[in-house]
PDB file of C-alpha atoms in Angstrom:
ATOM      1  CA  MET A   7      56.379  83.849 112.202  1.00 64.00           C
ATOM      2  CA  ILE A   8      58.260  80.525 111.765  1.00 64.00           C
ATOM      3  CA  LYS A   9      59.686  81.259 108.272  1.00 64.00           C
ATOM      4  CA  LEU A  10      60.574  84.954 109.850  1.00 65.00           C
ATOM      5  CA  LYS A  11      62.510  83.202 112.700  1.00 65.00           C
ATOM      6  CA  ALA A  12      64.197  80.896 110.245  1.00 67.00           C
ATOM      7  CA  PHE A  13      65.258  83.656 108.024  1.00 63.00           C
ATOM      8  CA  LEU A  14      66.752  85.840 110.957  1.00 65.00           C
ATOM      9  CA  LEU A  15      68.636  82.485 112.114  1.00 66.00           C
ATOM     10  CA  SER A  16      70.190  81.951 108.646  1.00 68.00           C
ATOM     11  CA  LEU A  17      71.327  85.709 108.648  1.00 61.00           C
ATOM     12  CA  VAL A  18      72.806  85.488 111.823  1.00 67.00           C
ATOM     13  CA  LEU A  19      74.607  82.306 110.702  1.00 66.00           C
ATOM     14  CA  VAL A  20      75.964  84.148 107.465  1.00 61.00           C
ATOM     15  CA  ILE A  21      77.036  87.166 109.545  1.00 63.00           C
ATOM     16  CA  ALA A  22      78.920  84.979 112.348  1.00 65.00           C
ATOM     17  CA  THR A  23      80.456  82.854 109.508  1.00 63.00           C
ATOM     18  CA  LEU A  24      81.926  85.816 107.323  1.00 57.00           C
ATOM     19  CA  ALA A  25      83.024  87.446 110.649  1.00 61.00           C
ATOM     20  CA  LEU A  26      84.878  84.321 111.715  1.00 60.00           C
ATOM     21  CA  LEU A  27      86.527  83.827 108.216  1.00 55.00           C
ATOM     22  CA  ASN A  28      87.469  87.515 108.638  1.00 57.00           C
ATOM     23  CA  VAL A  29      89.176  87.140 111.719  1.00 55.00           C
ATOM     24  CA  THR A  30      91.062  83.880 110.860  1.00 53.00           C
ATOM     25  CA  TYR A  31      91.600  83.282 107.216  1.00 49.00           C
ATOM     26  CA  VAL A  32      91.931  86.825 105.801  1.00 55.00           C
ATOM     27  CA  LYS A  33      94.205  87.530 108.795  1.00 56.00           C
ATOM     28  CA  LYS A  34      96.441  84.469 107.472  1.00 52.00           C
ATOM     29  CA  ILE A  35      96.367  85.931 104.078  1.00 56.00           C
ATOM     30  CA  ASP A  36      97.051  89.690 105.413  1.00 58.00           C
ATOM     31  CA  ASP A  37     100.074  88.449 107.278  1.00 57.00           C
ATOM     32  CA  TYR A  38     101.172  86.178 104.262  1.00 54.00           C
ATOM     33  CA  TYR A  39     101.286  89.085 101.828  1.00 65.00           C
ATOM     34  CA  LYS A  40     103.011  91.443 104.195  1.00 67.00           C
ATOM     35  CA  VAL A  41     106.640  90.998 102.912  1.00 68.00           C
ATOM     36  CA  LYS A  42     109.831  92.713 103.866  1.00 72.00           C
ATOM     37  CA  ASP A  43     111.175  93.180 100.155  1.00 76.00           C
ATOM     38  CA  ASN A  44     109.500  94.690  97.155  1.00 83.00           C
ATOM     39  CA  SER A  45     108.657  91.627  95.426  1.00 83.00           C
ATOM     40  CA  ILE A  46     104.816  92.350  95.974  1.00 87.00           C
ATOM     41  CA  ARG A  47     105.292  95.935  94.748  1.00 89.00           C
ATOM     42  CA  TYR A  48     106.481  95.056  91.407  1.00 88.00           C
ATOM     43  CA  SER A  49     104.357  92.009  91.125  1.00 87.00           C
ATOM     44  CA  THR A  50     102.399  91.942  87.875  1.00 85.00           C
ATOM     45  CA  SER A  51      99.383  89.682  89.308  1.00 84.00           C
ATOM     46  CA  TYR A  52      95.834  90.765  88.655  1.00 81.00           C
ATOM     47  CA  GLU A  53      95.010  89.561  92.254  1.00 85.00           C
ATOM     48  CA  LYS A  54      97.212  92.287  93.534  1.00 88.00           C
ATOM     49  CA  TYR A  55      95.614  94.912  91.300  1.00 90.00           C
ATOM     50  CA  LYS A  56      92.004  94.015  92.369  1.00 90.00           C
ATOM     51  CA  SER A  57      92.978  93.602  96.010  1.00 90.00           C
ATOM     52  CA  ARG A  58      92.433  96.610  98.355  1.00 91.00           C
ATOM     53  CA  ASP A  59      94.137  94.682 101.504  1.00 88.00           C
ATOM     54  CA  ILE A  60      97.337  93.643  99.364  1.00 90.00           C
ATOM     55  CA  LEU A  61      97.793  97.172  97.938  1.00 93.00           C
ATOM     56  CA  THR A  62      97.342  98.971 101.067  1.00 93.00           C
ATOM     57  CA  ASN A  63      99.520  96.402 103.254  1.00 90.00           C
ATOM     58  CA  ASN A  64     102.378  97.151 101.154  1.00 92.00           C
ATOM     59  CA  ILE A  65     102.224 100.894 100.506  1.00 93.00           C
ATOM     60  CA  THR A  66     104.649 102.339 103.097  1.00 92.00           C
ATOM     61  CA  PRO A  67     105.601 105.949 103.869  1.00 93.00           C
ATOM     62  CA  ASN A  68     108.608 105.475 101.436  1.00 93.00           C
ATOM     63  CA  THR A  69     106.341 104.095  98.592  1.00 94.00           C
ATOM     64  CA  LEU A  70     105.195 106.201  95.626  1.00 94.00           C
ATOM     65  CA  VAL A  71     102.030 104.977  93.735  1.00 95.00           C
ATOM     66  CA  LEU A  72     103.063 104.377  89.820  1.00 93.00           C
ATOM     67  CA  MET A  73      99.937 103.637  87.659  1.00 93.00           C
ATOM     68  CA  GLY A  74     100.015 102.501  84.046  1.00 89.00           C
ATOM     69  CA  SER A  75      99.044 100.010  81.784  1.00 88.00           C
ATOM     70  CA  SER A  76     100.691  97.277  79.423  1.00 86.00           C
ATOM     71  CA  GLU A  77     104.104  99.167  79.544  1.00 86.00           C
ATOM     72  CA  LEU A  78     104.626  98.422  83.052  1.00 87.00           C
ATOM     73  CA  VAL A  79     104.323  94.766  82.115  1.00 87.00           C
ATOM     74  CA  ALA A  80     106.164  94.900  78.669  1.00 86.00           C
ATOM     75  CA  THR A  81     109.500  96.331  80.247  1.00 87.00           C
ATOM     76  CA  ILE A  82     109.390  94.359  83.337  1.00 86.00           C
ATOM     77  CA  ASN A  83     112.831  92.708  82.488  1.00 87.00           C
ATOM     78  CA  GLU A  84     114.433  96.049  81.352  1.00 88.00           C
ATOM     79  CA  ASP A  85     117.206  97.853  82.947  1.00 88.00           C
ATOM     80  CA  TYR A  86     115.252 101.079  82.841  1.00 88.00           C
ATOM     81  CA  HIS A  87     112.115  99.445  84.641  1.00 89.00           C
ATOM     82  CA  PRO A  88     111.321 101.142  88.245  1.00 87.00           C
ATOM     83  CA  ASN A  89     111.892  97.465  89.698  1.00 86.00           C
ATOM     84  CA  LYS A  90     115.568  97.948  88.789  1.00 87.00           C
ATOM     85  CA  ILE A  91     115.869 101.569  89.353  1.00 89.00           C
ATOM     86  CA  PHE A  92     113.998 102.146  92.691  1.00 88.00           C
ATOM     87  CA  ASN A  93     114.632  98.945  94.617  1.00 84.00           C
ATOM     88  CA  TYR A  94     115.193 100.604  97.936  1.00 84.00           C
ATOM     89  CA  ASN A  95     113.978 100.153 101.220  1.00 84.00           C
ATOM     90  CA  ASP A  96     114.036 104.159 101.552  1.00 86.00           C
ATOM     91  CA  PHE A  97     112.273 104.464  98.299  1.00 90.00           C
ATOM     92  CA  ASN A  98     110.263 102.025  96.386  1.00 92.00           C
ATOM     93  CA  ILE A  99     107.296 101.736  93.825  1.00 91.00           C
ATOM     94  CA  MET A 100     103.879 100.646  94.118  1.00 93.00           C
ATOM     95  CA  GLN A 101     103.513  99.336  90.591  1.00 93.00           C
ATOM     96  CA  ILE A 102      99.704  99.264  89.546  1.00 94.00           C
ATOM     97  CA  GLY A 103      98.246  98.350  85.955  1.00 89.00           C
ATOM     98  CA  THR A 104      98.382  96.085  83.281  1.00 86.00           C
ATOM     99  CA  SER A 105      97.158  96.152  79.715  1.00 83.00           C
ATOM    100  CA  TYR A 106      93.605  97.814  79.555  1.00 78.00           C
ATOM    101  CA  SER A 107      94.368  99.298  82.775  1.00 85.00           C
ATOM    102  CA  GLN A 108      92.440 102.617  81.701  1.00 84.00           C
ATOM    103  CA  ASN A 109      91.537 105.757  83.290  1.00 88.00           C
ATOM    104  CA  ILE A 110      88.229 104.558  85.085  1.00 90.00           C
ATOM    105  CA  ILE A 111      90.302 101.499  86.587  1.00 91.00           C
ATOM    106  CA  GLN A 112      93.012 103.680  87.761  1.00 92.00           C
ATOM    107  CA  ALA A 113      90.285 106.178  89.385  1.00 94.00           C
ATOM    108  CA  THR A 114      88.367 103.426  91.409  1.00 95.00           C
ATOM    109  CA  THR A 115      91.764 101.785  92.119  1.00 96.00           C
ATOM    110  CA  LEU A 116      93.137 105.147  93.683  1.00 96.00           C
ATOM    111  CA  SER A 117      89.752 106.094  95.394  1.00 96.00           C
ATOM    112  CA  SER A 118      89.941 102.906  96.968  1.00 96.00           C
ATOM    113  CA  ILE A 119      93.414 103.044  98.349  1.00 96.00           C
ATOM    114  CA  GLU A 120      94.165 106.504  99.139  1.00 96.00           C
ATOM    115  CA  GLY A 121      94.018 106.256 102.441  1.00 94.00           C
ATOM    116  CA  ALA A 122      96.979 104.178 102.931  1.00 94.00           C
ATOM    117  CA  MET A 123      99.362 107.192 101.074  1.00 94.00           C
ATOM    118  CA  SER A 124     100.932 109.074 103.576  1.00 90.00           C
ATOM    119  CA  LYS A 125     102.866 110.245 100.595  1.00 85.00           C
ATOM    120  CA  ARG A 126     100.189 112.283  98.731  1.00 88.00           C
ATOM    121  CA  LYS A 127     101.626 111.826  95.212  1.00 92.00           C
ATOM    122  CA  VAL A 128     100.863 109.587  92.334  1.00 94.00           C
ATOM    123  CA  ALA A 129     102.694 108.936  89.110  1.00 92.00           C
ATOM    124  CA  ILE A 130     100.344 107.944  86.196  1.00 91.00           C
ATOM    125  CA  VAL A 131     101.872 107.037  82.672  1.00 88.00           C
ATOM    126  CA  GLU A 132      99.085 107.650  80.264  1.00 84.00           C
ATOM    127  CA  SER A 133      98.720 105.730  76.804  1.00 78.00           C
ATOM    128  CA  VAL A 134      97.247 107.276  73.488  1.00 76.00           C
ATOM    129  CA  GLN A 135      94.925 104.200  73.570  1.00 72.00           C
ATOM    130  CA  TRP A 136      93.045 105.508  76.563  1.00 72.00           C
ATOM    131  CA  PHE A 137      91.256 108.149  74.567  1.00 76.00           C
ATOM    132  CA  GLU A 138      89.743 106.287  71.858  1.00 73.00           C
ATOM    133  CA  LYS A 139      86.537 107.514  70.812  1.00 74.00           C
ATOM    134  CA  ASP A 140      84.693 104.762  72.062  1.00 73.00           C
ATOM    135  CA  GLY A 141      85.958 104.326  75.236  1.00 74.00           C
ATOM    136  CA  THR A 142      87.200 101.263  77.271  1.00 80.00           C
ATOM    137  CA  HIS A 143      85.820  97.804  75.914  1.00 78.00           C
ATOM    138  CA  GLN A 144      83.492  95.776  78.063  1.00 83.00           C
ATOM    139  CA  ASP A 145      85.674  92.486  78.062  1.00 84.00           C
ATOM    140  CA  ALA A 146      88.533  94.617  78.984  1.00 84.00           C
ATOM    141  CA  PHE A 147      86.981  96.410  82.061  1.00 88.00           C
ATOM    142  CA  LEU A 148      85.254  93.234  83.283  1.00 87.00           C
ATOM    143  CA  ASN A 149      88.501  91.664  83.316  1.00 87.00           C
ATOM    144  CA  LYS A 150      90.510  94.506  84.965  1.00 88.00           C
ATOM    145  CA  ALA A 151      87.781  96.107  87.154  1.00 90.00           C
ATOM    146  CA  SER A 152      87.692  95.335  90.833  1.00 92.00           C
ATOM    147  CA  GLN A 153      84.659  95.070  92.596  1.00 92.00           C
ATOM    148  CA  GLU A 154      86.135  95.766  95.631  1.00 93.00           C
ATOM    149  CA  HIS A 155      87.857  99.013  94.712  1.00 95.00           C
ATOM    150  CA  ILE A 156      84.526 100.345  93.259  1.00 96.00           C
ATOM    151  CA  PHE A 157      82.753  99.321  96.722  1.00 95.00           C
ATOM    152  CA  HIS A 158      85.545 101.646  98.613  1.00 95.00           C
ATOM    153  CA  MET A 159      85.546 104.404  96.153  1.00 96.00           C
ATOM    154  CA  LEU A 160      81.578 104.838  96.446  1.00 96.00           C
ATOM    155  CA  ASP A 161      82.352 104.690 100.204  1.00 95.00           C
ATOM    156  CA  ASN A 162      85.141 107.027 100.350  1.00 96.00           C
ATOM    157  CA  GLU A 163      83.962 110.391 101.891  1.00 95.00           C
ATOM    158  CA  LYS A 164      86.273 112.458 100.289  1.00 96.00           C
ATOM    159  CA  ILE A 165      84.851 111.888  96.922  1.00 96.00           C
ATOM    160  CA  SER A 166      82.054 114.187  96.140  1.00 96.00           C
ATOM    161  CA  LYS A 167      78.810 112.877  95.333  1.00 96.00           C
ATOM    162  CA  GLU A 168      78.572 113.900  91.708  1.00 96.00           C
ATOM    163  CA  THR A 169      82.023 112.335  90.958  1.00 96.00           C
ATOM    164  CA  LYS A 170      80.886 109.001  92.546  1.00 97.00           C
ATOM    165  CA  GLU A 171      77.740 109.276  90.337  1.00 97.00           C
ATOM    166  CA  LYS A 172      79.469 109.821  87.112  1.00 96.00           C
ATOM    167  CA  LEU A 173      81.828 106.853  87.780  1.00 96.00           C
ATOM    168  CA  ILE A 174      79.094 104.234  88.889  1.00 97.00           C
ATOM    169  CA  ASN A 175      77.173 105.459  86.147  1.00 97.00           C
ATOM    170  CA  ARG A 176      79.605 104.901  83.439  1.00 95.00           C
ATOM    171  CA  ILE A 177      80.580 101.564  85.235  1.00 96.00           C
ATOM    172  CA  ILE A 178      76.557 100.502  84.800  1.00 96.00           C
ATOM    173  CA  GLU A 179      76.796 101.357  81.160  1.00 94.00           C
ATOM    174  CA  ILE A 180      80.116  99.399  80.365  1.00 93.00           C
ATOM    175  CA  THR A 181      78.652  96.259  82.137  1.00 93.00           C
ATOM    176  CA  LYS A 182      75.265  96.269  80.829  1.00 92.00           C
ATOM    177  CA  GLY A 183      75.891  93.449  78.821  1.00 91.00           C
ATOM    178  CA  ASN A 184      77.009  91.261  81.791  1.00 92.00           C
ATOM    179  CA  LYS A 185      73.607  90.906  84.093  1.00 93.00           C
ATOM    180  CA  GLN A 186      75.584  89.682  87.112  1.00 91.00           C
ATOM    181  CA  GLN A 187      78.004  92.290  87.386  1.00 92.00           C
ATOM    182  CA  ASN A 188      75.658  95.049  86.108  1.00 95.00           C
ATOM    183  CA  ASP A 189      73.139  93.962  89.129  1.00 94.00           C
ATOM    184  CA  ILE A 190      75.776  94.370  91.796  1.00 93.00           C
ATOM    185  CA  TYR A 191      77.007  97.925  90.510  1.00 95.00           C
ATOM    186  CA  LYS A 192      73.482  98.893  89.970  1.00 96.00           C
ATOM    187  CA  LYS A 193      72.709  98.035  94.059  1.00 94.00           C
ATOM    188  CA  TYR A 194      75.746  99.930  95.058  1.00 95.00           C
ATOM    189  CA  LYS A 195      74.422 103.017  93.100  1.00 96.00           C
ATOM    190  CA  SER A 196      71.025 102.447  94.880  1.00 94.00           C
ATOM    191  CA  TYR A 197      72.767 102.481  98.446  1.00 93.00           C
ATOM    192  CA  PHE A 198      75.425 105.014  97.552  1.00 94.00           C
ATOM    193  CA  ILE A 199      74.101 107.488  95.498  1.00 95.00           C
ATOM    194  CA  GLU A 200      70.332 107.141  95.920  1.00 94.00           C
ATOM    195  CA  GLY A 201      70.354 106.523  99.607  1.00 91.00           C
ATOM    196  CA  LYS A 202      68.188 102.884  99.303  1.00 90.00           C
ATOM    197  CA  GLY A 203      68.516  99.684 101.270  1.00 80.00           C
ATOM    198  CA  THR A 204      70.114  99.208 104.810  1.00 79.00           C
ATOM    199  CA  ILE A 205      73.385  99.559 107.052  1.00 78.00           C
ATOM    200  CA  ILE A 206      72.974  95.376 106.943  1.00 76.00           C
ATOM    201  CA  ASP A 207      73.324  95.535 103.014  1.00 77.00           C
ATOM    202  CA  LYS A 208      76.666  97.699 103.566  1.00 78.00           C
ATOM    203  CA  LYS A 209      78.144  95.329 106.332  1.00 75.00           C
ATOM    204  CA  LEU A 210      77.427  92.120 104.380  1.00 74.00           C
ATOM    205  CA  TRP A 211      79.185  93.513 101.257  1.00 75.00           C
ATOM    206  CA  ASN A 212      82.094  94.539 103.335  1.00 72.00           C
ATOM    207  CA  LEU A 213      82.429  91.202 104.838  1.00 68.00           C
ATOM    208  CA  THR A 214      82.277  89.601 101.659  1.00 67.00           C
ATOM    209  CA  MET A 215      84.873  91.742 100.098  1.00 68.00           C
ATOM    210  CA  PRO A 216      88.165  89.909 101.136  1.00 60.00           C
ATOM    211  CA  PHE A 217      87.180  86.734  99.267  1.00 57.00           C
ATOM    212  CA  ILE A 218      86.325  88.727  95.986  1.00 58.00           C
ATOM    213  CA  PRO A 219      89.774  88.519  94.436  1.00 53.00           C
ATOM    214  CA  LEU A 220      90.684  85.073  92.458  1.00 45.00           C
ATOM    215  CA  SER A 221      92.444  82.655  94.742  1.00 41.00           C
ATOM    216  CA  LEU A 222      95.821  83.998  95.987  1.00 39.00           C
ATOM    217  CA  ASN A 223      98.896  81.710  95.700  1.00 42.00           C
ATOM    218  CA  GLU A 224     102.703  82.374  96.132  1.00 39.00           C
ATOM    219  CA  ASN A 225     103.551  81.701  92.538  1.00 40.00           C
ATOM    220  CA  SER A 226     101.219  84.419  91.203  1.00 41.00           C
ATOM    221  CA  MET A 227     102.091  86.895  93.578  1.00 42.00           C
ATOM    222  CA  LYS A 228     105.999  86.857  94.285  1.00 42.00           C
ATOM    223  CA  ILE A 229     107.461  87.118  90.698  1.00 41.00           C
ATOM    224  CA  MET A 230     110.753  88.072  92.093  1.00 43.00           C
ATOM    225  CA  PRO A 231     111.374  85.865  94.954  1.00 40.00           C
ATOM    226  CA  ASN A 232     115.157  86.255  95.243  1.00 40.00           C
ATOM    227  CA  GLN A 233     114.964  89.978  94.757  1.00 47.00           C
ATOM    228  CA  THR A 234     117.760  91.814  96.582  1.00 46.00           C
ATOM    229  CA  ILE A 235     117.046  95.292  98.187  1.00 46.00           C
ATOM    230  CA  LEU A 236     119.642  98.091  97.641  1.00 45.00           C
ATOM    231  CA  HIS A 237     120.270  99.886 100.699  1.00 39.00           C
TER     232      HIS A 237
END
């Protein structure tokens, strides 16, 4: 009985701590990354790509989501890059993707952020190497995948259970060489697909989501601090 009380007390303290961080620290992060220019939309930071909050907080009714891979980064300084052509208030691009951001990465990201897209359109730049026989490489996937996006993909009621199951099965297959990540995705499957676990599991996962992306900082996010928006 004493052990049970101690466990319940520790659980309450953990939940209270996470809830407090959500309304204080996370709010500061959200406020910091809500900017008036397009610098975050055209940032090539991994932290941006992996964070649902950063992406959704910077998608407006005037923003078109553009997904791709290395070509979005390799041409970042060229005159024909979207950040040069569509740097406007009334029309701009949310650039998402870097090398090895292949279909499964884009599918989970889009499933996670689509609720913020009042413009129900997305542009995708496909690359030939996305269709190699062996599929995406494990190391590349682990580096580019977002646990947060995968969670919200599975929690998206607009996506069929069949599609979710195919995606999470493929993710589990790709991550089998990394026990820590593999175990997390197996737990996600158990809850969202197989109906096991409790609502407490989901609440705890949801509370910890904002802290999963790597540490955020001004230098990594704002690659164009002096950007001038055209009107």
